[in-house]
Tab-separated table of C-alpha atoms in Angstrom:
chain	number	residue	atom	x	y	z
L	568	UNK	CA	-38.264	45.556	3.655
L	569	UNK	CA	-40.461	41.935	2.375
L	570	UNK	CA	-38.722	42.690	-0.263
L	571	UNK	CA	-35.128	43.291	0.108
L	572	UNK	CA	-35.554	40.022	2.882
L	573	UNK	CA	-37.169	38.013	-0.534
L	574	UNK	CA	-34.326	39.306	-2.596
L	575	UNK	CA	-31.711	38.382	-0.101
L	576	UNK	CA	-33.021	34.881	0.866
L	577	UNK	CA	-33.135	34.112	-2.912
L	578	UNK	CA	-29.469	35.433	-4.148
L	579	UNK	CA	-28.199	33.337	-0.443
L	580	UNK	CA	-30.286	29.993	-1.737
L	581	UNK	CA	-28.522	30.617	-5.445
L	582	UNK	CA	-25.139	31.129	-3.852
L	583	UNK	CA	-26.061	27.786	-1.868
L	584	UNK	CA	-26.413	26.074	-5.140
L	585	UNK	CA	-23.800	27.303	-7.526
L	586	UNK	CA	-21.413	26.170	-4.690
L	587	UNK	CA	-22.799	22.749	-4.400
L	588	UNK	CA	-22.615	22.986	-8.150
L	589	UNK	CA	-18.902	23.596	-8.179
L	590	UNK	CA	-17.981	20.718	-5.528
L	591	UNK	CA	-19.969	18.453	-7.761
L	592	UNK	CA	-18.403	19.648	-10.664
L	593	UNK	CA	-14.912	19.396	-9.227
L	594	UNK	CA	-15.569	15.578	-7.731
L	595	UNK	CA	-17.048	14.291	-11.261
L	596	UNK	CA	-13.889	15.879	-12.802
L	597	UNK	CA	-11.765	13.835	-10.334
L	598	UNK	CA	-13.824	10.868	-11.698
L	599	UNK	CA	-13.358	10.890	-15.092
L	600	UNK	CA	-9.546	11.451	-14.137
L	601	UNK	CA	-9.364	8.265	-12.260
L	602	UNK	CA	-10.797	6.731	-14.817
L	603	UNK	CA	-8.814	7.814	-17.732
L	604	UNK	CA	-6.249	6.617	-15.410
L	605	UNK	CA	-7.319	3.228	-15.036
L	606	UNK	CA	-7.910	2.808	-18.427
L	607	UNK	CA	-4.494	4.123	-19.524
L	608	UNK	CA	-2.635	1.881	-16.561
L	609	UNK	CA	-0.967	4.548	-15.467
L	610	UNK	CA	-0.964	5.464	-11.774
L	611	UNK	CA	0.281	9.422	-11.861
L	612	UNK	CA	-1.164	9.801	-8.164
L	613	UNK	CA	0.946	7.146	-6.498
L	614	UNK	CA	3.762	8.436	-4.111
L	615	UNK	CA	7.516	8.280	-5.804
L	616	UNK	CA	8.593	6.267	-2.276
L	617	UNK	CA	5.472	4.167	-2.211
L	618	UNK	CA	6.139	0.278	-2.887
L	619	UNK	CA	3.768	-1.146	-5.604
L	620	UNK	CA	0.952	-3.507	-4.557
L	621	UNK	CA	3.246	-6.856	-4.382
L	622	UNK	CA	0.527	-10.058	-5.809
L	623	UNK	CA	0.555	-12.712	-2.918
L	624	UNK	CA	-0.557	-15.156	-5.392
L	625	UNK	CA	2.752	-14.655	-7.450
L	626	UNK	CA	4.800	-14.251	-4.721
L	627	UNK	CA	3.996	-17.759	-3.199
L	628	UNK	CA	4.476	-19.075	-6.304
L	629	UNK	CA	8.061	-17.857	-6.881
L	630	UNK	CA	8.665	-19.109	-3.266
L	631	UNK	CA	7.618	-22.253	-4.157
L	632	UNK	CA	9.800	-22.689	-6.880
L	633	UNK	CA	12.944	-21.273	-5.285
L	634	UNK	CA	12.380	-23.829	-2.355
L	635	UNK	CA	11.876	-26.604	-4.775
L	636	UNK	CA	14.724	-25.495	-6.328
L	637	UNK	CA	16.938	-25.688	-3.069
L	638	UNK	CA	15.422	-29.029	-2.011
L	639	UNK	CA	16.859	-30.631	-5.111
L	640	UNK	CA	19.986	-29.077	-4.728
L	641	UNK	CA	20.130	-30.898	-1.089
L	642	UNK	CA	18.811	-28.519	1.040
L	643	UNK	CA	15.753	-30.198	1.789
L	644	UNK	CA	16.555	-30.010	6.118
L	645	UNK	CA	17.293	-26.307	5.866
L	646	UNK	CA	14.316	-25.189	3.845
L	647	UNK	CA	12.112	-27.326	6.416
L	648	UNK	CA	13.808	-24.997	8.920
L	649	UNK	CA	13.362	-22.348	7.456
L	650	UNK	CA	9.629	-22.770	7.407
L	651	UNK	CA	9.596	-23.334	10.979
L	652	UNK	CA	11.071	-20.048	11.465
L	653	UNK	CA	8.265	-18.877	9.938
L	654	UNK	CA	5.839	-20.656	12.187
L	655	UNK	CA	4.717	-23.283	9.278
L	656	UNK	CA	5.513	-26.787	8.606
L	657	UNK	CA	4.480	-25.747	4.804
L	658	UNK	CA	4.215	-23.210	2.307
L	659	UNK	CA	0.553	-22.727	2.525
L	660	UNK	CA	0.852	-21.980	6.006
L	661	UNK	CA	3.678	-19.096	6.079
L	662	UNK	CA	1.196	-15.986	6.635
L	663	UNK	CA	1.470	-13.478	2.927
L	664	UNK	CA	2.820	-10.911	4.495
L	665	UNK	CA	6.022	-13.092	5.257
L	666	UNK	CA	6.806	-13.642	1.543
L	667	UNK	CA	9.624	-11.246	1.185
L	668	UNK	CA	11.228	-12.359	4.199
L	669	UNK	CA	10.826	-15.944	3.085
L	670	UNK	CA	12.227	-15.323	-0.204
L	671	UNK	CA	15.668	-13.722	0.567
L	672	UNK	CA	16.474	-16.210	3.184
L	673	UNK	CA	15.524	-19.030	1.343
L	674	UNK	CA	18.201	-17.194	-1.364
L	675	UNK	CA	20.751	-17.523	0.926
L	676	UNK	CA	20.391	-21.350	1.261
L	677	UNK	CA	23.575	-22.721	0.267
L	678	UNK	CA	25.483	-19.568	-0.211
């Protein structure tokens, strides 16, 4: 019975590791996936109705010219209240995550 116990413990400890084996094998392949994506700039896995990552830095940039832009077409009071409606007497002070918001109204300056 030693025996068969041996036998069994062994073929259960194998089992063990050809399954660890496989998870391993199917994470690295997942890897090297995400990698080949990265390197191709695709992004395959992203979801059809999910926005892509907007760049704050370019965003406030755009902003900035668009209010420059209305300020010397005479708007210079209503972009200043605009801002305020954001909470900031400036640019740098309108939190990121107002940007879009900021934009389109400060498009409809003047229209």
């Amino acid at each position: 019975m030693s025996t068969m116990n041996d036998l069994d413990l062994q073929l259960k400890e194998r089992e063990e590791f050809y399954h660890r084996m496989a998870e391993e094998a199917v994470e690295g392949l997942k890897t090297i996936q995400a990698v080949r994506q990265q390197l191709s700039g695709g992004n395959n896995n992203q979801d059809v109705n999910e926005e892509p990552k907007r760049n704050p830095v370019q965003d406030k940039v755009t902003i900035r010219q668009l209010l420059a832009k209305r300020c010397q077409e005479g708007y210079t009071d209503q972009v200043k209240d605009l801002l305020h409606k954001f909470g900031a007497d400036k640019l740098s002070d309108v939190n990121s995550k107002d940007y879009e918001d900021l934009y389109y109204s400060a498009e409809g300056i003047g229209q």
